Tab-separated table of C-alpha atoms in Angstrom:
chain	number	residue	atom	x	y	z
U	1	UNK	CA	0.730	196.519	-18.496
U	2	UNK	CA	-1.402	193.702	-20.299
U	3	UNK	CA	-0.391	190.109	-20.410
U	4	UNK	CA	1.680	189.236	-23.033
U	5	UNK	CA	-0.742	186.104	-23.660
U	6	UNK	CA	-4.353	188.596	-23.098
U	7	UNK	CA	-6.361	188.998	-26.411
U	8	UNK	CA	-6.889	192.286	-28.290
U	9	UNK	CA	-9.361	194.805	-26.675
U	10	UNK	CA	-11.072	195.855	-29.259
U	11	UNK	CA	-11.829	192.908	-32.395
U	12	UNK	CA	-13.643	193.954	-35.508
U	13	UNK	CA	-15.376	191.782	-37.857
U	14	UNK	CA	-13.332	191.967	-41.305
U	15	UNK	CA	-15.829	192.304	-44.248
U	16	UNK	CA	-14.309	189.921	-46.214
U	17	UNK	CA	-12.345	187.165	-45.429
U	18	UNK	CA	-8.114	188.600	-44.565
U	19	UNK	CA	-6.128	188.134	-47.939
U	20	UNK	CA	-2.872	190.654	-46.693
U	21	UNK	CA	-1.477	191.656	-43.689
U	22	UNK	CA	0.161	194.940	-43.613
U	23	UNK	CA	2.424	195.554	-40.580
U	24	UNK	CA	4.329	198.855	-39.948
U	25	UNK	CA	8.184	197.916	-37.843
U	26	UNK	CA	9.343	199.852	-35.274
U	27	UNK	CA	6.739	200.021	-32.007
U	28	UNK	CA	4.038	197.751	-34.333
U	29	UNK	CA	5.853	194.304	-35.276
U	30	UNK	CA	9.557	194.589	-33.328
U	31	UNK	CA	9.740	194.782	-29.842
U	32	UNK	CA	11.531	197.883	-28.235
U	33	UNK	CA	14.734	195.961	-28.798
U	34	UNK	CA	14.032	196.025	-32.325
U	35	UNK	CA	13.779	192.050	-32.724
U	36	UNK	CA	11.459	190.115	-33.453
U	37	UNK	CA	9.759	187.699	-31.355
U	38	UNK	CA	9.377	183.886	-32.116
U	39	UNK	CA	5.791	184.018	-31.354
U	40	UNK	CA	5.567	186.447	-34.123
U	41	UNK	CA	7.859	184.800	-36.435
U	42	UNK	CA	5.646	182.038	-36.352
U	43	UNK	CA	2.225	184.002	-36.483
U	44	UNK	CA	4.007	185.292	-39.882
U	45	UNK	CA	4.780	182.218	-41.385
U	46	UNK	CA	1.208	180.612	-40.119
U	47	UNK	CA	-0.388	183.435	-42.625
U	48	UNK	CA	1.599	182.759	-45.294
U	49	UNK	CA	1.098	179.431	-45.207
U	50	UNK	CA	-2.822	180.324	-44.738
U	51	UNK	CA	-2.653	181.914	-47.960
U	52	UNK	CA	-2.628	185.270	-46.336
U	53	UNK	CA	0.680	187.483	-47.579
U	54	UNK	CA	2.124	189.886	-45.557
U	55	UNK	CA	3.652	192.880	-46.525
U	56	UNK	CA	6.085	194.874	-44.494
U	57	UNK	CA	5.257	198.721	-44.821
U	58	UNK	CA	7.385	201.296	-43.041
U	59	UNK	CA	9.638	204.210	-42.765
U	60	UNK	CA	12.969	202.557	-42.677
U	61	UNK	CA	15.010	202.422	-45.966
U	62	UNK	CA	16.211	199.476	-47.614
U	63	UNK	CA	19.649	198.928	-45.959
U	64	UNK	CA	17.817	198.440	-42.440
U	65	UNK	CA	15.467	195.556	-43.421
U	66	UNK	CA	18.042	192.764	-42.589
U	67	UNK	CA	16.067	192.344	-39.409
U	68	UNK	CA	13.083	191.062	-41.161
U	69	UNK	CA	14.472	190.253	-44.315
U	70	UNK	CA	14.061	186.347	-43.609
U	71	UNK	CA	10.380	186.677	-42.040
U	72	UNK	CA	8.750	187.748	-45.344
U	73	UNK	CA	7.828	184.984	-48.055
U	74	UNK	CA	6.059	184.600	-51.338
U	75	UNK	CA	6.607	187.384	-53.010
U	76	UNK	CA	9.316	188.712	-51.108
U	77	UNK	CA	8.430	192.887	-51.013
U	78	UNK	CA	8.129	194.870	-48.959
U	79	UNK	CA	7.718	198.923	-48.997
U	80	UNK	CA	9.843	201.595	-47.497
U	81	UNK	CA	10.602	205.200	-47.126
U	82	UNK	CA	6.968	205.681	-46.201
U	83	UNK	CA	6.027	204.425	-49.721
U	84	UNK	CA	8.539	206.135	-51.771
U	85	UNK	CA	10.268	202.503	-52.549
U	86	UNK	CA	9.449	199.042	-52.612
U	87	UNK	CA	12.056	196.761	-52.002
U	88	UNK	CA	13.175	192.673	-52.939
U	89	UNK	CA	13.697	191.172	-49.951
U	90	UNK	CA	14.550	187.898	-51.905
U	91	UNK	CA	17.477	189.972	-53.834
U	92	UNK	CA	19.609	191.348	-51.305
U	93	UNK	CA	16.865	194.327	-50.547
U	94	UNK	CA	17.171	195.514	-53.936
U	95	UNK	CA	14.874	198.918	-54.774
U	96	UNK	CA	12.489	197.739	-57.215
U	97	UNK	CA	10.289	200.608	-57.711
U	98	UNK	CA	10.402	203.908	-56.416
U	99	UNK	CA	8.058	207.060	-55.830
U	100	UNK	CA	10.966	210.429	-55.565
U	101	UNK	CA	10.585	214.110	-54.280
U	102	UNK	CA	11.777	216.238	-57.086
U	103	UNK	CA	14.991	217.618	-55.706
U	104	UNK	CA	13.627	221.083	-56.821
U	105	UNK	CA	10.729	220.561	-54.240
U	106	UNK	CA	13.109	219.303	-51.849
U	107	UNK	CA	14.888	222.866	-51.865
U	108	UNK	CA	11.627	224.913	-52.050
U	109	UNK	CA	10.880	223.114	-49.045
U	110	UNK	CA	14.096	223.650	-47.212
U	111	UNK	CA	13.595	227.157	-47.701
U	112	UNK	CA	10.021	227.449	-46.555
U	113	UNK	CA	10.985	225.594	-43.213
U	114	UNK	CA	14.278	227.715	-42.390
U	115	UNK	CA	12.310	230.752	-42.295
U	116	UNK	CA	9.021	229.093	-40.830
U	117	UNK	CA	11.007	227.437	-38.120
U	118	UNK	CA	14.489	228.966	-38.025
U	119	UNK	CA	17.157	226.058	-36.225
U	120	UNK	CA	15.547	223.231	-38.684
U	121	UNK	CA	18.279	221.088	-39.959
U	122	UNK	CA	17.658	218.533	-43.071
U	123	UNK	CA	19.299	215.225	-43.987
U	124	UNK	CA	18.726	213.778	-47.739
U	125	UNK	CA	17.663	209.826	-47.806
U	126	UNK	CA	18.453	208.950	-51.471
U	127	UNK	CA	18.438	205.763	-52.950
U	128	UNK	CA	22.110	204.900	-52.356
U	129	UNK	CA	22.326	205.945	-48.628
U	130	UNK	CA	21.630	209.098	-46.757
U	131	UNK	CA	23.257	212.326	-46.170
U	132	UNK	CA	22.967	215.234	-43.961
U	133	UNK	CA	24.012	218.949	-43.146
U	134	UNK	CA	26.877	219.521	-40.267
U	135	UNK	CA	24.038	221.005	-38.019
U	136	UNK	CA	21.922	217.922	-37.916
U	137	UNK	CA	21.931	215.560	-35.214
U	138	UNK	CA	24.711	213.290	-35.780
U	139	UNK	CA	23.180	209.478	-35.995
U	140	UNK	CA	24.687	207.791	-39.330
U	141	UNK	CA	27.721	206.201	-39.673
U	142	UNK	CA	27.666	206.126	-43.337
U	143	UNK	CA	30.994	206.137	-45.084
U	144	UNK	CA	29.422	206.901	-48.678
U	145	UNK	CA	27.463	210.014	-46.926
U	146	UNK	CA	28.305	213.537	-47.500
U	147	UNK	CA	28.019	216.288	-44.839
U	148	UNK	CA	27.514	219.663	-46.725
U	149	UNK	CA	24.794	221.961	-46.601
U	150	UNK	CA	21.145	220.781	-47.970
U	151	UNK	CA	21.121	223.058	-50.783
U	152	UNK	CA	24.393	221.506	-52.277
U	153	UNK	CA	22.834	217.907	-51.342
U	154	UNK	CA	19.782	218.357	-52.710
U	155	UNK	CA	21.541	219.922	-56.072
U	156	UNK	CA	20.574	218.328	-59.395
U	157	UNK	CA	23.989	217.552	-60.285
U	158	UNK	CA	24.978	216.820	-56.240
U	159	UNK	CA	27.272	212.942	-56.734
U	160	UNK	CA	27.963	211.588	-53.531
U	161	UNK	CA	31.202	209.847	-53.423
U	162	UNK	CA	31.260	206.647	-54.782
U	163	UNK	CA	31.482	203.392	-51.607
U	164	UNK	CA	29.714	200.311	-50.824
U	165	UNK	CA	28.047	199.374	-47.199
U	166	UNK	CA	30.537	198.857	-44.523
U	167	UNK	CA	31.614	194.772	-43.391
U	168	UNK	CA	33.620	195.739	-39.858
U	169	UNK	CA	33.348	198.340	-37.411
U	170	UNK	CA	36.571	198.866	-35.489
U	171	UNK	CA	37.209	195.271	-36.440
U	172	UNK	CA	34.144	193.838	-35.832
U	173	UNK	CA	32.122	192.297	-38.716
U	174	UNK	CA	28.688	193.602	-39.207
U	175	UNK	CA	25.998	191.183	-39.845
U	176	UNK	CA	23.949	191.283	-42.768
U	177	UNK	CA	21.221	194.157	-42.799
U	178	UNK	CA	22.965	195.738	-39.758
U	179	UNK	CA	22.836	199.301	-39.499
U	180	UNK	CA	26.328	200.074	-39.285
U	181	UNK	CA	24.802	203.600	-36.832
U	182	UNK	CA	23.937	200.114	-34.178
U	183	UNK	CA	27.166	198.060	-35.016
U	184	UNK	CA	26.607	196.278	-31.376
U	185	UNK	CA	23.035	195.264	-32.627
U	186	UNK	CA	21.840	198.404	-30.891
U	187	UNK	CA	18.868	200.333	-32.231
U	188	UNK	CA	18.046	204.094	-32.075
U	189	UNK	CA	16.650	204.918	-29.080
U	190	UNK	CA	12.828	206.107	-28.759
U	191	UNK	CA	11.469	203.813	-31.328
U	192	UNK	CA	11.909	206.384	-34.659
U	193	UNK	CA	11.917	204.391	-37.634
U	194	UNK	CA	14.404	206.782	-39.550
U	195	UNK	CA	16.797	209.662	-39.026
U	196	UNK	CA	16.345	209.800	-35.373
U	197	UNK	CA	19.242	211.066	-33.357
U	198	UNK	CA	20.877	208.911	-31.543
U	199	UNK	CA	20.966	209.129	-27.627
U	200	UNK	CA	24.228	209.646	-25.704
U	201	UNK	CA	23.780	206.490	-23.905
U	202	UNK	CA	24.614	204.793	-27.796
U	203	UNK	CA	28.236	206.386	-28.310
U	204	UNK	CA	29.222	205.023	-31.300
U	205	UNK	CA	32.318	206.821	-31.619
U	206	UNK	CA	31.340	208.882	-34.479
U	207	UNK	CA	34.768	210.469	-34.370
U	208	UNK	CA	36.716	207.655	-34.811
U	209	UNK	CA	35.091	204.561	-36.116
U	210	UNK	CA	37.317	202.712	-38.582
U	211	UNK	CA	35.214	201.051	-41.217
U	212	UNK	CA	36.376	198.435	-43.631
U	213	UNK	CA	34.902	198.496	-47.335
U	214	UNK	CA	34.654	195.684	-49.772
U	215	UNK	CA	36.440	196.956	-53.158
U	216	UNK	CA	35.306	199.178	-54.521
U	217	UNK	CA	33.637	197.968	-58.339
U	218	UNK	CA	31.713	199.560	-60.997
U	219	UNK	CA	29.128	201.688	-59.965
U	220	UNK	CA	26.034	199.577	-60.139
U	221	UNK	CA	22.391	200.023	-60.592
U	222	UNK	CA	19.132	198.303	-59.881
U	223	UNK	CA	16.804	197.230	-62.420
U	224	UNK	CA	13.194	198.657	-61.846
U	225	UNK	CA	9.986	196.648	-62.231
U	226	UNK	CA	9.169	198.562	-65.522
U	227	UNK	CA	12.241	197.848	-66.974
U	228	UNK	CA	14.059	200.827	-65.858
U	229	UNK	CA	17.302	201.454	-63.899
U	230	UNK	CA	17.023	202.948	-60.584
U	231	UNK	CA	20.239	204.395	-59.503
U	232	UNK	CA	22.028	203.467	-56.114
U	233	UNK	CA	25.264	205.584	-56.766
U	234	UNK	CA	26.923	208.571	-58.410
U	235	UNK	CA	24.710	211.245	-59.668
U	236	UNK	CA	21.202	211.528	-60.214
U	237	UNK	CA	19.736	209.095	-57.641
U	238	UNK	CA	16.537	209.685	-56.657
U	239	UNK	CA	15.247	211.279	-53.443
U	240	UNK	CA	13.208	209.248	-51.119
U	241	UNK	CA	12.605	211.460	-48.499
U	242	UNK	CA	14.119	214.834	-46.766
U	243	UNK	CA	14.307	215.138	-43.116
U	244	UNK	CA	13.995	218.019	-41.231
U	245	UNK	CA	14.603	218.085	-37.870
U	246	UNK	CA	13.803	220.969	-34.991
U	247	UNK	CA	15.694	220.515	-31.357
U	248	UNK	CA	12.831	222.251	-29.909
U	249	UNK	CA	9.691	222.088	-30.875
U	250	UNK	CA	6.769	219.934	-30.398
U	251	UNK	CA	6.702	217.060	-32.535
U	252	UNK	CA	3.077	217.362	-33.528
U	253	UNK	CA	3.022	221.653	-33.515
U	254	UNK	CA	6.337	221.229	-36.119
U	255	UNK	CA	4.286	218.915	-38.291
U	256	UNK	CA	1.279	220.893	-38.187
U	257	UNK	CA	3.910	224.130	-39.387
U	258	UNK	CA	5.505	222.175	-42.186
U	259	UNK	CA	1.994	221.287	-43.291
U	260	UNK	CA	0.636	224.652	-43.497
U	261	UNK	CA	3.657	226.247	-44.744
U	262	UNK	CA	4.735	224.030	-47.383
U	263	UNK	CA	2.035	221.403	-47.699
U	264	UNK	CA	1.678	222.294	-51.467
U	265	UNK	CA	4.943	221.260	-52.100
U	266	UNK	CA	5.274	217.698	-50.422
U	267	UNK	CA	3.793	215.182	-48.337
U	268	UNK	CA	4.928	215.450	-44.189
U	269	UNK	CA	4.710	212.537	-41.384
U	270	UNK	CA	6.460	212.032	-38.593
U	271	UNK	CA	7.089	208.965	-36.970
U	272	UNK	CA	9.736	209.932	-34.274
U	273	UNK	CA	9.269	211.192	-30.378
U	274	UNK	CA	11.066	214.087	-31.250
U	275	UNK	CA	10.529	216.765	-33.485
U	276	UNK	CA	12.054	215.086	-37.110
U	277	UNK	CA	9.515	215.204	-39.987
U	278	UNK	CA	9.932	212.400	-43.001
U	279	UNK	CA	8.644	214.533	-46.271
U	280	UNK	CA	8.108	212.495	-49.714
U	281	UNK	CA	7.239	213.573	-52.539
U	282	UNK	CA	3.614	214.855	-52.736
U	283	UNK	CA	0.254	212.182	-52.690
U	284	UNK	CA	3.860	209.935	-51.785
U	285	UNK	CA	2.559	207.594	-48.426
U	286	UNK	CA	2.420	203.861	-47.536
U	287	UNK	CA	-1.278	203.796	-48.455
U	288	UNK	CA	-1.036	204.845	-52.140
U	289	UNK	CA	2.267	202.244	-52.567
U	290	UNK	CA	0.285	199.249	-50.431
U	291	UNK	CA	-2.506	200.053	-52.570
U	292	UNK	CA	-1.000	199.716	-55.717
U	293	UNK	CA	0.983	196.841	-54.438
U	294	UNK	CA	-3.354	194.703	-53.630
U	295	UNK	CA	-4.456	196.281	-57.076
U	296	UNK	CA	-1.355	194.001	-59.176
U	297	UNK	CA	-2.811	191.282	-57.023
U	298	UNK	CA	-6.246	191.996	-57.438
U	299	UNK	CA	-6.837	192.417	-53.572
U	300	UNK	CA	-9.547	195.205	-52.158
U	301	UNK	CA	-9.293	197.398	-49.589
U	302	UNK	CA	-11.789	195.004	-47.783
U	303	UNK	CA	-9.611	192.237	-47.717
U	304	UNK	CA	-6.719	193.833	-46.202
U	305	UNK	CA	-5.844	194.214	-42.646
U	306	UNK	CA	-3.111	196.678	-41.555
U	307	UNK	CA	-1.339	197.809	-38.189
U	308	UNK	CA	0.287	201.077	-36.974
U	309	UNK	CA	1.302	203.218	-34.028
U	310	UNK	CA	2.764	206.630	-35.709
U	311	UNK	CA	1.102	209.421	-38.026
U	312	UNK	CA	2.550	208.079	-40.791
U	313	UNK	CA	0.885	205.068	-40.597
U	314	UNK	CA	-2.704	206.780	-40.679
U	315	UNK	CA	-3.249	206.899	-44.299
U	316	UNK	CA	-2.269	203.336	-44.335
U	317	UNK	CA	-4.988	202.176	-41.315
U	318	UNK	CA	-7.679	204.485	-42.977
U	319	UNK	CA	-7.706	202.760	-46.013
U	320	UNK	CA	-7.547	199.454	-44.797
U	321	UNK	CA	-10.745	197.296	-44.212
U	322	UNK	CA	-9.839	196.560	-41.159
U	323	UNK	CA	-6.883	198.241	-38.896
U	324	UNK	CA	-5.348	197.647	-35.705
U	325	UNK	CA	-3.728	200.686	-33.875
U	326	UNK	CA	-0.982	199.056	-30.885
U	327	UNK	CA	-1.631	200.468	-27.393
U	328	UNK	CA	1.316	202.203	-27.644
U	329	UNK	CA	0.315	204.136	-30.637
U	330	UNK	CA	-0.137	207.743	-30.769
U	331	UNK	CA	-3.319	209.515	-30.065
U	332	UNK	CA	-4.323	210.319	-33.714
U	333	UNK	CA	-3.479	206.370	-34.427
U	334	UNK	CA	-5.952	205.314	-32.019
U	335	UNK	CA	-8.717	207.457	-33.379
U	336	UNK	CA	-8.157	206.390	-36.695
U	337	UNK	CA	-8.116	202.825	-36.527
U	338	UNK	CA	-11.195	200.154	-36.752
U	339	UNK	CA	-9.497	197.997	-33.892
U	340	UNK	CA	-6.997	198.046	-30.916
U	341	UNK	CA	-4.524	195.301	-29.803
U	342	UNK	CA	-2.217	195.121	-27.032
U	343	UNK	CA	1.415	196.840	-27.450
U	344	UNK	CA	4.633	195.686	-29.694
U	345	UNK	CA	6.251	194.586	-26.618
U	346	UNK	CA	3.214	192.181	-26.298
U	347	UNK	CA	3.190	191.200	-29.734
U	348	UNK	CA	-0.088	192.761	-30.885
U	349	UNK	CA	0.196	191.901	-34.279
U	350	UNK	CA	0.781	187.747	-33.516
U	351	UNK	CA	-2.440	188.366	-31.265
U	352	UNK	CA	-4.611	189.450	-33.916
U	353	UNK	CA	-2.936	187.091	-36.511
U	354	UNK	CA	-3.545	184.185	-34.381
U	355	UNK	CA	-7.399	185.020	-33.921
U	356	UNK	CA	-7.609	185.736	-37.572
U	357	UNK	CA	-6.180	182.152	-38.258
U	358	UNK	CA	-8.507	180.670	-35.908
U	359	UNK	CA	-11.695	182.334	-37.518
């Protein structure tokens, strides 16, 4: 292992001076134990005080960005669901904007996978919380989800029932931005940023958690940049992404299937060790969302630096100027990227910060 004090390996020269950082989460910014470390707490408010924002840009949704919801500043965004939604940090992670699969290509797909890759189970992320077929692996402890099968989930006129975010756990309060699947401050194993199944060794006792609920008000909804509503409950909320998860197969030979079989109909990453594909809606990924996100600010490509370790960060780190894959990153990740920096564990992303602060 490298020092957690040794310099990046591999530097680049950015072409123009850095005017955004974008930094994916889980195995890029937060160590294993998904924290964050004060070195890179303070690396992330040195470049915003530089002048430099930073934009958070990953898979997780909205309800699990309490863990970084005080690190970003300024404008206060950041983007999840692999660019289907960018989120307020500054308002209670409030949806702002959002990028759906059309719940019609959501089912086409579901029925191109079943018979590509029989034993593939789906969950629905929408914008009000997530739900997912008995089959699938159970990981969630969501008291406003629904467990019925993807085809009634994914149905235009599918309502899940009506609840806000659980406050206790058994009696214990949650903090804010916990994910009530991790109530002891626990994150999923294996470093997925979404939908991953949980390991035995995090028993959450599914079967008999007792959550507490605020009361229960009006249902409400979340006003969108343009003006719009984005609904967070009852009918018609938008899909962010579909799951799809295989308890055998390769993680890279499933996504390569999904492409080929149903490639036309959505966009598939991955982002998980095991075999659990995230599929938005198509051209949907966190390059096209972080690039509309420079254009409103008149930043270029150029002028951006980015970091990733998972295929569904690739997009992201090609378009950058300049990228940094993490030395844990995947394969494809490495290839891709214009630099290299030492792992999450090691802080790779303060590293590079702090040299580009320096320059």
């Amino acid at each position: 292992m490298t020092d957690a004090s040794a310099t990046p390996h591999r530097v680049p020269e950015p072409a123009l001076a850095p005017r955004l950082i974008a930094t994916d989460l889980d195995g890029t910014l937060l160590h294993d134990d998904k924290t964050v470390s004060d070195r890179t707490i303070a690396a992330l408010a040195a470049a915003e005080a530089a002048g430099v924002e930073v934009f958070f840009v990953t898979g997780r949704p909205a309800r699990w960005m309490g863990v970084v919801s005080d690190h970003v500043h300024g404008h206060g965004l950041a983007i999840c669901a692999n660019g289907a939604a960018v989120v307020d940090l500054h308002r209670g992670r409030r949806i702002v904007e959002v990028s759906p699969l059309e719940r019609a290509a959501a089912r086409a797909v579901v029925d191109a996978l079943r018979s590509a890759a029989p034993g593939t189970t789906f969950a629905v992320e929408c914008t009000g919380g997530i739900h997912y077929e008995p089959q699938y692996p159970p990981f969630h402890l969501d008291p406003a989800a629904s467990i019925a099968p993807a085809e009634k989930l994914l149905a235009d006129d599918f309502a899940p029932p009506p609840g806000p975010a659980p406050t206790r756990l058994n009696g214990t309060d949650l903090p804010d931005g916990t994910d009530p699947a991790a109530p002891d401050g626990l994150a999923r194993p294996g470093g997925a940023e979404d939908g991953a199944p949980y390991a035995a060794a995090y028993d959450t006792g599914a079967t008999t958690a007792a959550f507490e609920t605020p009361a229960t008000g009006t249902p409400h909804l979340t006003p969108g940049i343009s003006g719009t509503e984005i609904p967070t409950t009852g009918p018609g909320q938008p899909v962010l992404k579909l799951l799809a998860h295989h308890p055998d197969l390769d993680p890279d030979a499933f996504l390569a299937l999904a492409r080929s079989t149903a490639g036309g109909l959505a966009s598939f990453t991955r982002s998980s060790p095991t075999a659990l594909l995230e599929i938005s809606g198509p051209g949907v990924s966190k390059a096209g969302t972080l690039a509309r996100c420079c254009a409103e600010r008149g930043i270029a490509p150029e002028e951006v630096v980015a970091f990733g370790d998972m295929p569904n960060d690739i997009e992201m780190l090609g378009w950058a100027g300049t990228s940094y894959a993490m030395a844990n990153a995947h394969p494809d990740v490495l290839a891709t990227t214009t630099g290299r920096t030492v792992s999450n564990n090691e802080d790779g992303v303060a590293a590079v910060i702090e040299q580009i602060l320096k320059a």
